[in-house]
Coordinates of C-alpha atoms in Angstrom, one line a residue:
Chain A
M30 CA 121.2 65.0 82.4
T31 CA 123.6 65.0 85.2
V32 CA 125.5 68.1 85.8
R33 CA 128.3 67.6 88.3
A34 CA 127.9 70.1 91.1
V35 CA 130.8 69.0 93.1
A36 CA 134.1 68.6 91.3
D37 CA 135.1 65.3 92.8
S38 CA 138.8 65.9 92.2
S39 CA 139.1 69.3 93.9
V40 CA 136.5 69.2 96.6
G41 CA 136.6 65.5 97.4
R42 CA 133.8 63.2 98.3
V43 CA 134.1 63.9 102.0
D44 CA 132.7 67.4 101.4
G45 CA 130.1 66.1 99.0
M46 CA 128.7 63.5 101.3
K47 CA 125.8 63.9 103.6
T48 CA 124.3 61.7 106.2
L49 CA 120.6 61.3 106.8
A50 CA 118.2 59.1 108.7
K51 CA 116.5 56.4 106.7
S52 CA 113.2 58.0 107.6
E53 CA 114.4 61.3 106.1
F54 CA 115.2 59.4 102.8
E55 CA 111.7 58.0 102.8
T56 CA 110.3 61.5 103.4
L57 CA 112.3 62.6 100.3
I58 CA 110.9 59.8 98.1
D59 CA 107.4 60.2 99.4
G60 CA 107.6 63.9 98.8
L61 CA 108.7 63.3 95.2
I62 CA 105.9 60.8 94.7
D63 CA 103.3 63.3 95.9
D64 CA 104.6 66.6 94.5
D65 CA 106.8 65.9 91.4
P66 CA 104.9 65.7 88.1
R67 CA 107.3 63.0 86.9
S68 CA 106.9 59.3 87.7
V69 CA 109.0 58.0 90.6
V70 CA 110.1 54.5 90.0
G71 CA 112.3 52.1 92.0
P72 CA 113.1 48.4 92.6
Q73 CA 110.2 46.4 94.1
R74 CA 109.5 42.7 94.7
R75 CA 106.9 41.5 92.2
S76 CA 105.9 37.9 91.4
G77 CA 109.1 36.4 92.8
Q78 CA 111.5 38.8 91.1
Y79 CA 112.8 42.3 91.5
V80 CA 111.6 44.9 89.0
F81 CA 111.8 48.6 88.5
E82 CA 108.2 49.8 88.8
E83 CA 106.3 53.0 89.6
L84 CA 106.3 53.7 93.4
D85 CA 103.2 54.3 95.4
S86 CA 105.2 54.8 98.5
A87 CA 108.9 54.8 99.6
A88 CA 108.0 51.8 101.8
D89 CA 107.6 49.7 98.7
L90 CA 111.3 50.1 97.8
A91 CA 113.2 46.8 97.9
L92 CA 116.6 48.3 98.4
E93 CA 118.0 44.9 99.3
Y94 CA 117.6 43.7 95.7
D95 CA 120.4 42.0 93.9
L96 CA 119.3 42.3 90.2
T97 CA 116.1 43.5 88.5
A98 CA 114.6 41.6 85.6
L99 CA 115.1 44.6 83.3
S100 CA 117.4 47.6 83.8
P101 CA 116.1 51.1 84.3
K102 CA 117.1 51.6 80.6
K103 CA 113.4 50.9 79.9
Y104 CA 112.5 54.4 81.1
L105 CA 115.1 56.2 79.0
L106 CA 114.8 54.1 75.9
P107 CA 111.3 52.6 76.2
Q108 CA 110.6 49.3 74.6
Y109 CA 108.0 51.0 72.4
E110 CA 108.5 54.7 71.6
Q111 CA 106.5 56.9 69.2
L112 CA 108.8 58.8 66.9
L113 CA 106.2 60.3 64.7
T114 CA 102.5 60.6 64.4
Y115 CA 100.6 61.1 61.1
E116 CA 97.1 62.1 60.2
R117 CA 95.3 62.5 56.9
T118 CA 92.8 65.3 56.6
D119 CA 91.3 66.3 53.3
G120 CA 93.6 64.0 51.4
E121 CA 96.7 65.6 52.9
Y122 CA 99.0 63.9 55.4
E123 CA 100.2 65.9 58.4
M124 CA 103.3 64.4 60.1
H125 CA 104.6 65.4 63.5
A126 CA 107.7 64.2 65.3
G127 CA 107.4 63.7 68.9
T128 CA 106.5 61.5 71.7
D129 CA 105.9 61.7 75.4
T130 CA 109.5 62.5 76.5
E131 CA 108.8 63.4 80.1
G132 CA 111.6 62.3 82.4
V133 CA 111.5 59.9 85.2
I134 CA 112.9 59.9 88.8
I135 CA 114.6 56.6 89.1
V136 CA 115.4 55.5 92.7
G137 CA 117.8 52.8 93.7
V138 CA 119.9 52.4 90.6
H139 CA 123.0 50.1 91.1
P140 CA 126.4 51.3 89.9
Y141 CA 126.5 48.8 87.0
D142 CA 123.2 50.3 85.7
L143 CA 124.5 53.8 86.2
A144 CA 127.5 52.8 84.1
A145 CA 125.2 51.5 81.4
I146 CA 123.3 54.7 81.4
E147 CA 126.5 56.7 81.1
H148 CA 127.4 54.7 78.1
L149 CA 123.9 55.2 76.6
D150 CA 124.4 59.0 77.2
K151 CA 127.7 58.9 75.4
V152 CA 126.1 57.2 72.4
H153 CA 122.8 59.0 72.2
I154 CA 123.6 62.5 73.5
D155 CA 127.3 63.1 73.1
T156 CA 127.7 61.5 69.7
M157 CA 124.6 60.6 67.7
G158 CA 122.2 63.3 68.9
D159 CA 119.1 61.3 69.5
E160 CA 116.6 63.9 70.4
P161 CA 113.9 61.7 72.1
Y162 CA 116.6 60.1 74.3
R163 CA 118.2 63.5 75.2
K164 CA 114.9 65.1 76.2
R165 CA 113.9 62.2 78.4
R166 CA 117.3 61.8 79.9
E167 CA 117.8 65.5 80.7
D168 CA 114.5 65.6 82.4
S169 CA 115.3 62.6 84.6
L170 CA 116.9 62.1 87.9
L171 CA 119.0 59.2 89.0
I172 CA 119.2 58.2 92.6
G173 CA 121.9 55.6 92.8
L174 CA 122.3 52.9 95.4
T175 CA 125.3 51.0 96.6
M176 CA 124.6 47.3 96.1
Q177 CA 123.5 45.5 99.2
S178 CA 123.2 42.1 97.6
V179 CA 125.1 40.6 94.7
A180 CA 123.4 38.4 92.2
P181 CA 125.1 35.1 91.6
E182 CA 125.2 35.9 87.8
S183 CA 126.8 39.2 88.2
F184 CA 130.5 40.1 87.6
A185 CA 130.2 43.8 87.7
A186 CA 133.4 44.1 89.8
S187 CA 135.4 42.6 86.9
M188 CA 134.0 45.3 84.6
G189 CA 134.8 48.1 87.1
A190 CA 131.1 48.7 87.6
A191 CA 130.4 47.4 91.1
T192 CA 131.0 50.9 92.5
T193 CA 131.0 54.3 90.8
D194 CA 131.7 57.9 91.5
S195 CA 129.8 59.3 88.6
G196 CA 126.6 59.1 86.6
Y197 CA 124.1 59.9 89.4
D198 CA 122.4 62.9 90.9
L199 CA 122.6 61.2 94.3
L200 CA 124.2 58.0 95.4
V201 CA 122.9 56.4 98.6
T202 CA 124.8 53.9 100.8
D203 CA 123.2 52.1 103.7
I204 CA 125.7 52.1 106.5
G205 CA 123.4 50.3 109.0
D206 CA 121.1 52.6 110.9
R207 CA 121.4 55.5 108.4
F208 CA 122.2 56.5 104.8
V209 CA 125.3 58.3 103.5
V210 CA 124.5 60.2 100.4
D211 CA 127.0 61.4 97.8
I212 CA 125.9 64.4 95.8
G213 CA 126.5 64.2 92.1
S214 CA 124.7 67.1 90.6
F215 CA 123.0 70.5 91.4
E216 CA 119.6 68.8 91.1
G217 CA 120.8 66.1 93.5
N218 CA 121.9 68.8 95.9
E219 CA 118.6 70.6 95.7
L220 CA 116.7 67.4 96.5
L221 CA 118.4 67.4 99.9
A222 CA 117.8 71.1 100.6
D223 CA 114.8 70.7 102.8
L224 CA 115.9 67.5 104.6
D225 CA 117.5 67.1 107.9
T226 CA 121.1 66.1 106.9
H227 CA 124.6 66.7 108.2
S228 CA 127.9 66.5 106.5
A229 CA 129.2 62.9 106.7
S230 CA 131.8 62.4 109.3
H231 CA 135.2 60.9 108.5
S232 CA 134.2 57.6 110.0
E233 CA 131.0 57.5 108.0
V234 CA 132.9 58.1 104.8
Q235 CA 135.3 55.4 105.8
E236 CA 132.4 53.1 106.4
V237 CA 131.2 53.8 102.8
R238 CA 134.6 53.0 101.5
R239 CA 134.8 49.8 103.5
I240 CA 131.4 48.6 102.2
E241 CA 132.5 49.3 98.6
D242 CA 135.8 47.5 99.1
D243 CA 134.1 44.6 100.7
L244 CA 131.5 44.5 98.0
R245 CA 134.0 44.0 95.2
G246 CA 135.1 40.8 96.9
R247 CA 131.6 39.3 97.0
F248 CA 131.1 38.4 93.4
E249 CA 130.9 34.7 92.5
R250 CA 131.7 35.3 88.9
E251 CA 134.7 37.1 87.4
L252 CA 136.7 37.7 84.3
Q253 CA 140.1 36.1 84.6
F254 CA 141.7 39.1 83.0
P255 CA 141.3 42.9 82.8
P256 CA 138.5 44.0 80.5
E257 CA 140.9 46.2 78.6
E258 CA 142.2 43.0 77.1
L259 CA 138.8 42.1 75.6
P260 CA 139.0 44.0 72.3
T261 CA 142.3 42.4 71.4
L262 CA 141.1 39.0 72.6
L263 CA 138.0 39.1 70.5
A264 CA 139.7 40.4 67.4
E265 CA 142.1 37.4 67.6
H266 CA 139.2 34.9 67.8
Y267 CA 136.9 36.3 65.2
D268 CA 137.6 33.5 62.7
D269 CA 137.5 30.8 65.3
M270 CA 134.1 29.5 64.1
E271 CA 134.5 26.2 66.0
F272 CA 134.4 28.2 69.2
W273 CA 131.4 30.3 68.3
E274 CA 129.5 27.3 67.0
S275 CA 130.1 25.5 70.3
Y276 CA 128.1 28.1 72.0
A277 CA 125.6 28.7 69.2
E278 CA 124.6 25.0 69.0
Q279 CA 122.3 25.4 72.0
C280 CA 121.2 29.0 71.3
L281 CA 117.5 29.4 70.4
S282 CA 118.0 32.8 68.8
C283 CA 115.3 34.1 71.1
G284 CA 117.0 37.5 71.7
S285 CA 116.5 37.5 75.4
C286 CA 120.1 38.4 76.0
N287 CA 119.6 41.5 73.9
M288 CA 116.3 42.4 75.4
V289 CA 117.5 42.4 79.0
C290 CA 120.9 44.0 78.3
P291 CA 121.3 47.5 79.9
T292 CA 123.6 48.7 77.1
C293 CA 121.8 47.2 74.0
Y294 CA 120.1 49.9 72.1
C295 CA 119.3 48.5 68.6
F296 CA 115.8 49.0 67.5
Q297 CA 113.4 48.5 64.6
V298 CA 111.0 51.1 63.2
E299 CA 107.5 50.1 62.3
T300 CA 104.3 51.7 61.4
V301 CA 101.3 51.3 63.6
R302 CA 98.0 52.2 61.9
D303 CA 94.9 53.2 63.6
L304 CA 91.9 51.1 62.6
G305 CA 90.4 53.9 60.4
G306 CA 93.6 53.9 58.3
D307 CA 93.9 57.7 58.1
S308 CA 96.1 58.1 61.1
G309 CA 98.8 56.3 63.1
Y310 CA 102.3 56.5 64.2
Q311 CA 105.9 55.3 63.6
Q312 CA 107.3 53.6 66.6
R313 CA 110.7 52.2 67.4
S314 CA 110.9 49.1 69.5
W315 CA 113.7 47.1 71.0
D316 CA 115.3 44.7 68.5
G317 CA 118.1 42.2 68.9
C318 CA 121.0 41.0 66.8
L319 CA 120.4 37.4 67.9
L320 CA 117.0 37.4 66.2
E321 CA 117.2 35.6 62.8
E322 CA 115.9 38.4 60.6
F323 CA 118.0 41.2 62.1
A324 CA 120.6 41.5 59.3
S325 CA 118.4 40.5 56.4
V326 CA 117.8 42.8 53.5
A327 CA 115.2 43.1 50.6
Q328 CA 115.1 40.1 48.3
G329 CA 116.1 37.6 51.0
E330 CA 119.8 38.1 51.6
N331 CA 120.7 37.6 55.3
F332 CA 124.2 38.8 56.2
R333 CA 124.2 36.9 59.6
E334 CA 122.2 33.8 58.6
E335 CA 124.0 31.4 61.0
V336 CA 123.3 31.4 64.7
A337 CA 127.0 31.3 65.3
Q338 CA 127.5 34.5 63.3
R339 CA 124.8 36.2 65.3
H340 CA 126.2 34.9 68.6
R341 CA 129.7 36.1 67.6
H342 CA 128.3 39.5 66.6
R343 CA 126.8 40.1 70.0
F344 CA 130.1 39.5 71.8
M345 CA 132.1 41.3 69.2
R346 CA 129.8 44.3 69.5
K347 CA 130.0 44.4 73.3
G348 CA 133.7 44.0 73.6
L349 CA 135.2 45.2 70.3
Y350 CA 133.1 47.2 67.9
V351 CA 131.5 49.5 70.5
Y352 CA 134.9 49.9 72.1
E353 CA 136.5 51.0 68.9
R354 CA 133.8 53.5 68.2
Y355 CA 133.1 54.9 71.7
G356 CA 136.0 53.8 73.9
D357 CA 133.8 51.7 76.2
V358 CA 133.5 48.0 76.5
S359 CA 129.7 47.9 76.5
C360 CA 129.3 45.2 79.1
V361 CA 128.8 46.3 82.7
G362 CA 128.7 42.8 84.1
C363 CA 125.2 42.9 85.5
G364 CA 124.5 39.2 84.7
R365 CA 121.0 39.7 83.3
C366 CA 121.8 37.9 80.0
T367 CA 123.1 34.9 82.0
R368 CA 120.0 34.8 84.2
H369 CA 117.6 35.0 81.3
C370 CA 119.3 32.8 78.7
V371 CA 117.0 29.8 78.3
A372 CA 119.9 27.7 76.8
D373 CA 122.5 28.9 79.3
V374 CA 124.9 30.0 76.6
A375 CA 124.9 33.8 77.1
D376 CA 127.2 34.1 80.2
P377 CA 129.9 36.6 79.1
T378 CA 132.3 35.3 81.8
D379 CA 132.0 31.8 80.2
V380 CA 132.6 33.0 76.7
Y381 CA 135.3 35.6 77.5
N382 CA 137.2 33.3 80.0
D383 CA 137.1 30.4 77.5
L384 CA 138.6 32.7 74.9
W385 CA 141.2 33.8 77.4
E386 CA 142.1 30.3 78.2
A387 CA 142.3 29.3 74.6
T388 CA 144.8 32.1 74.0
N389 CA 146.8 31.7 77.2
A390 CA 146.6 27.9 77.9
Chain B
M13 CA 135.2 55.3 59.5
P14 CA 134.3 55.2 63.1
S15 CA 133.7 58.7 64.5
E16 CA 135.3 59.9 67.6
P17 CA 133.0 61.5 70.1
T18 CA 133.7 65.2 70.0
D19 CA 132.8 68.3 72.1
A20 CA 130.8 69.7 69.2
E21 CA 127.0 69.6 69.6
P22 CA 125.6 66.8 67.5
N23 CA 122.8 67.6 65.0
W24 CA 119.8 66.5 67.0
V25 CA 117.9 63.8 65.3
H26 CA 114.2 64.3 65.4
Y27 CA 113.0 61.5 63.1
E28 CA 110.6 63.9 61.4
P29 CA 110.3 63.6 57.7
E30 CA 109.9 66.5 55.3
E31 CA 106.9 66.5 53.1
A32 CA 107.7 65.7 49.4
T33 CA 105.4 65.7 46.4
L34 CA 105.5 63.2 43.6
V35 CA 105.8 65.4 40.5
A36 CA 106.6 62.8 37.8
K37 CA 107.1 59.0 37.3
T38 CA 108.6 57.1 34.5
T39 CA 107.9 53.3 34.4
F40 CA 110.6 51.0 32.9
N41 CA 108.8 47.7 33.4
E42 CA 106.4 46.0 35.7
I43 CA 108.6 46.4 38.8
D44 CA 111.0 49.3 38.1
T45 CA 109.9 52.9 38.1
V46 CA 111.8 56.2 38.6
F47 CA 110.0 58.8 40.8
E48 CA 110.6 62.5 40.9
F49 CA 110.0 64.2 44.1
E50 CA 109.8 67.9 45.1
L51 CA 110.4 68.9 48.7
E52 CA 107.8 71.1 50.2
D53 CA 110.1 73.5 52.0
R54 CA 113.3 73.7 50.0
D55 CA 114.4 73.7 46.4
E56 CA 117.2 71.1 46.6
L57 CA 117.7 67.8 48.5
G58 CA 121.4 68.8 49.0
H59 CA 122.8 65.4 48.6
V60 CA 126.1 64.2 47.1
P61 CA 126.1 61.2 44.7
G62 CA 125.9 57.9 46.6
Q63 CA 123.8 59.1 49.5
F64 CA 120.4 57.8 50.4
V65 CA 117.1 59.0 51.9
Q66 CA 114.6 57.4 54.1
V67 CA 111.2 57.4 52.5
F68 CA 108.1 57.3 54.7
V69 CA 104.8 56.4 53.3
P70 CA 102.1 57.2 55.9
G71 CA 100.3 54.2 57.0
V72 CA 102.7 51.8 55.3
G73 CA 106.2 52.3 56.6
E74 CA 109.7 53.6 55.9
A75 CA 112.5 52.3 53.8
P76 CA 115.9 53.5 52.5
F77 CA 116.6 54.4 48.9
S78 CA 119.7 55.7 47.1
V79 CA 119.2 58.9 45.2
S80 CA 119.3 58.3 41.5
S81 CA 119.6 61.8 40.3
S82 CA 122.8 63.9 40.3
P83 CA 122.9 67.0 42.5
T84 CA 123.9 68.9 39.3
K85 CA 120.2 68.4 38.3
D86 CA 118.1 71.4 39.4
G87 CA 114.9 71.0 41.3
P88 CA 113.2 67.6 42.0
F89 CA 115.3 64.6 42.9
E90 CA 114.8 61.1 41.6
L91 CA 114.5 57.7 43.2
C92 CA 114.5 54.6 41.1
I93 CA 112.5 52.0 43.0
R94 CA 111.9 48.3 42.4
K95 CA 108.6 47.0 43.7
V96 CA 109.5 44.2 46.1
G97 CA 107.7 44.9 49.4
S98 CA 105.0 46.9 51.1
V99 CA 106.7 50.3 51.1
T100 CA 107.9 50.0 47.5
T101 CA 104.5 48.8 46.4
A102 CA 102.8 51.7 48.1
I103 CA 105.2 54.1 46.3
H104 CA 104.5 52.5 43.0
E105 CA 100.8 53.0 43.5
M106 CA 101.2 56.7 44.1
E107 CA 100.0 59.2 41.6
V108 CA 101.5 62.5 40.6
G109 CA 100.5 65.1 43.2
D110 CA 100.5 62.6 46.1
T111 CA 102.8 63.3 49.0
L112 CA 105.1 61.3 51.3
G113 CA 107.8 61.9 53.9
I114 CA 111.6 62.1 53.3
R115 CA 114.4 62.0 55.8
G116 CA 118.0 62.6 54.8
P117 CA 120.1 62.7 52.8
F118 CA 122.3 60.3 54.8
G119 CA 125.6 58.5 54.5
E120 CA 129.2 58.8 53.5
T121 CA 130.2 58.3 50.0
C122 CA 133.3 58.8 47.9
D123 CA 134.5 62.3 47.0
I124 CA 134.3 62.2 43.3
E125 CA 136.2 65.4 42.9
T126 CA 139.3 63.8 44.2
F127 CA 139.2 61.5 41.2
K128 CA 139.8 64.4 38.8
G129 CA 142.4 63.7 36.1
N130 CA 141.7 60.0 36.2
D131 CA 139.8 57.4 34.2
M132 CA 136.4 56.4 35.7
L133 CA 135.0 52.9 35.5
F134 CA 131.4 52.1 36.7
V135 CA 130.2 48.6 37.1
A136 CA 126.4 48.3 37.6
G137 CA 124.4 45.1 38.1
G138 CA 120.6 45.2 37.8
I139 CA 119.0 47.8 40.2
G140 CA 122.6 48.8 41.1
L141 CA 122.5 51.3 38.2
A142 CA 120.1 53.4 40.2
P143 CA 122.7 54.8 42.7
L144 CA 125.5 54.8 40.2
R145 CA 123.4 57.0 37.8
S146 CA 123.7 59.8 40.3
M147 CA 127.5 59.6 40.0
I148 CA 127.6 59.0 36.2
N149 CA 125.5 62.1 35.6
F150 CA 127.6 64.1 38.0
I151 CA 130.7 63.1 36.1
L152 CA 129.2 63.8 32.7
Y153 CA 128.2 67.3 34.0
H154 CA 131.9 67.8 34.9
R155 CA 133.1 65.8 32.0
D156 CA 136.3 67.7 31.4
W157 CA 137.6 66.9 35.0
F158 CA 138.1 63.3 34.0
R159 CA 139.8 61.3 31.3
D160 CA 138.0 58.2 30.0
V161 CA 134.6 57.3 31.4
T162 CA 133.4 53.7 31.0
V163 CA 130.2 52.2 32.2
V164 CA 129.4 48.5 32.1
Y165 CA 125.9 47.5 33.0
G166 CA 124.5 44.0 33.3
C167 CA 120.8 42.9 33.6
K168 CA 119.1 39.6 34.0
D169 CA 117.2 40.2 30.7
P170 CA 116.4 43.1 28.4
T171 CA 113.1 43.8 30.1
E172 CA 114.9 44.8 33.3
I173 CA 117.0 47.6 31.7
L174 CA 116.6 50.8 33.7
F175 CA 116.7 54.3 32.1
P176 CA 116.7 52.9 28.5
E177 CA 116.3 56.3 26.8
E178 CA 119.1 57.8 28.9
I179 CA 121.3 54.8 28.1
E180 CA 120.7 55.4 24.4
R181 CA 121.8 59.0 24.8
W182 CA 124.9 57.9 26.7
Q183 CA 125.7 55.4 24.0
E184 CA 125.4 58.1 21.4
R185 CA 128.0 60.3 23.1
D186 CA 131.6 59.8 22.0
D187 CA 133.0 60.9 25.4
I188 CA 131.7 57.9 27.3
R189 CA 131.9 54.2 26.7
F190 CA 128.7 52.4 27.7
D191 CA 128.7 48.6 27.4
I192 CA 125.6 46.6 28.2
T193 CA 124.9 42.9 28.6
V194 CA 122.0 40.6 29.6
D195 CA 122.3 37.2 31.3
E196 CA 119.6 35.8 29.0
V197 CA 117.1 36.7 26.3
P198 CA 113.6 35.4 26.9
E199 CA 111.7 34.0 23.9
G200 CA 110.0 36.7 21.9
V201 CA 112.2 39.5 23.2
E202 CA 114.4 41.3 20.7
W203 CA 118.0 41.9 21.6
D204 CA 121.0 42.5 19.4
D205 CA 123.6 43.4 22.0
H206 CA 125.9 41.4 24.2
V207 CA 124.6 38.3 26.1
G208 CA 126.5 36.9 29.1
V209 CA 127.0 37.8 32.8
I210 CA 128.5 41.2 33.6
T211 CA 132.0 39.8 34.2
T212 CA 132.2 38.9 30.5
L213 CA 132.3 42.6 29.6
L214 CA 135.3 43.4 31.8
P215 CA 138.2 41.4 30.3
G216 CA 137.8 43.3 26.9
L217 CA 138.3 46.7 28.5
K218 CA 141.6 48.5 28.1
I219 CA 142.3 49.9 31.5
D220 CA 145.1 52.1 32.8
A221 CA 144.9 50.6 36.2
P222 CA 147.0 53.0 38.3
N223 CA 145.0 55.9 37.0
T224 CA 141.5 54.4 37.1
Y225 CA 138.9 54.7 39.8
T226 CA 136.1 52.1 39.9
I227 CA 132.7 52.3 41.5
V228 CA 130.7 49.1 41.7
C229 CA 127.0 48.5 42.7
G230 CA 124.9 45.4 42.3
P231 CA 123.6 42.3 44.1
P232 CA 125.9 40.9 46.7
V233 CA 126.7 37.8 44.6
M234 CA 128.1 40.0 41.9
F235 CA 130.8 41.8 43.9
Q236 CA 133.1 38.8 44.3
Y237 CA 133.2 37.9 40.6
V238 CA 133.6 41.5 39.5
Q239 CA 136.4 41.9 42.0
E240 CA 138.2 38.9 40.4
E241 CA 138.1 40.7 37.1
L242 CA 139.2 44.0 38.6
D243 CA 142.1 42.2 40.3
A244 CA 143.0 40.7 36.9
K245 CA 143.2 44.3 35.6
E246 CA 145.4 45.1 38.7
I247 CA 143.3 48.1 39.7
P248 CA 144.6 49.2 43.1
H249 CA 142.1 48.2 45.9
D250 CA 142.0 51.7 47.3
H251 CA 140.8 52.9 43.8
I252 CA 137.7 50.7 44.1
Y253 CA 134.5 51.7 45.7
L254 CA 131.4 49.6 46.4
S255 CA 127.9 50.9 47.1
L256 CA 126.3 48.4 49.5
E257 CA 122.7 47.7 50.4
R258 CA 121.4 47.1 53.9
R259 CA 118.0 47.5 55.6
M260 CA 118.6 50.8 57.5
H261 CA 115.8 51.6 59.9
C262 CA 117.1 54.8 61.4
G263 CA 119.8 56.2 59.0
V264 CA 121.7 57.7 61.8
G265 CA 124.0 55.0 63.2
L266 CA 121.8 53.7 66.0
C267 CA 119.4 50.9 65.1
G268 CA 122.1 48.4 64.3
H269 CA 120.4 46.7 61.3
C270 CA 123.0 47.9 58.7
Q271 CA 126.1 46.9 60.7
I272 CA 128.9 45.2 58.8
N273 CA 131.1 44.1 61.7
D274 CA 132.1 47.4 63.3
L275 CA 130.9 49.6 60.5
Y276 CA 127.5 51.2 60.0
V277 CA 126.4 51.3 56.3
C278 CA 124.3 54.3 57.0
Q279 CA 127.1 56.3 58.5
D280 CA 130.4 54.9 57.2
G281 CA 128.8 54.0 53.8
P282 CA 126.8 53.1 51.8
V283 CA 129.7 53.8 49.5
F284 CA 132.8 52.1 50.9
N285 CA 136.4 52.0 49.7
Y286 CA 137.2 48.3 49.0
E287 CA 140.4 48.6 51.0
V288 CA 138.2 49.4 54.0
I289 CA 135.7 46.6 53.7
K290 CA 137.6 43.8 52.0
D291 CA 138.7 42.2 55.3
R292 CA 135.3 42.6 57.0
P293 CA 133.6 39.2 56.4
E294 CA 130.1 40.5 56.8
A295 CA 130.4 43.0 54.0
L296 CA 129.9 40.9 50.9
S297 CA 128.3 37.6 51.9

């Protein structure tokens, strides 16, 4: 869990920023790979796409990436996670909560994914008290990365998540021949202790600002209105079934939009039995509200039987329900759902802008 | 209602069940049985009427069930379970002395104590009597807190009646009115009480609407028709509570399966004020 070492408001980011050679950064990462018991993961190029994977060497980092297939959420809320193991001995069952909750060092996390993790923290740690998530998260380090490339599907700038000043232990910006690093936590500060760094100069900090400002103008997709308007807009269009059906017509209910979303956290719980039958475990695994059976109950009733109802629920949840409960619009504009939707009906900018136009035409 | 994030430490959720032992079972028919469980490490479940528990059968799975017994009953708690799937079948096959896992109790319900001084009307359809029985017995324990107590209970046919002996005792009391009906009587089954759907019992009741609190539980299709009758009686909507069923996987407001629009049945329910859910389209159909 990130503990802010430098109070941004009083000290200011100038004092919190360090400059280091790119080779020094590689030294840091290679040192962590060699010496830290935790896995060190980062963006890499695999089979024609970018993915977060375990690093063998800092040289494998693909820091130029635009968007990874899955977000680093997969390390904090794994797709499959044991909640409980059970075993029968002498006719009696023993049950034990627990799982492998060792943290991870995640290198190269873009600001929109940092924003998504901050939201997951708010839900799982600050509010609902999910112990497996908390343990893993508090034992993890996040080394953020200012975006160098922008995916054509992304609209993170519209969601205020193209840049960030929170949610990381370190945030790295490439300013050409060297990196400027913002320190976000005590742990982040400690990482730099043995490296050759110097305080970032005024012009280096200005360069970071320039890169960030420039970045916000590089997105091809955007919301035509401020995201704060989303909750009201969605509430107004809840009953507009013609609208939701127009998108749902093509939807295959595959759930890909849910699976790749960095803020989706719904899950199902299932029992996995060992072959002998006397032992096994309960696991939770990612589930999605677009999948047909998601809202069904015993004896056959399904409370979101129609594709359009499920489609609507996804957008309502992102922009209205979660906002009402937690104060966040739970879309960070990464664009993964757009990229992975087989039927091309998942793009939030299409849906939200169409709603906006319907209201403001 | 939606909870605000607070500075208070949450109760950390470990997903670890407590061991419970089956100490008694009473079978009503081929598919409905009430099971009495004793917790290994504590005397009481500590629930309030309307709450539910997650029951984990090792090797089979976990499923949510409303607690059927009142907290005013000492010792073991009761779950009335209909055999419909793998977990419920596994529980039905258990023998006294066998153990399973319990998480909970979970959920928000209505605060029955705030209904003091009023009439109480319970409307139960089928297996819906199971959660309501917890409330009915709570109210009968504190009988002098309330004015008239009425229960209407409808089943598909006489073989599906739950808690028949208890119902007989309730019917013998003069401080509670218990009306029962069945939709149909199969050939060869004896039945000398009312026949007709549950809504046929409601028009005949004399109801002091402004001073009546109503709690309804039954299959989703029933709610709408019962509500029409309650509206005919002009019972204020904020005096009506519904106990809803969803397939909760976690019980703690995370897994998303029980969501009714913005509400989580496991956290904001399963007992909801009608005023809160009547405008939420996913609540009842």
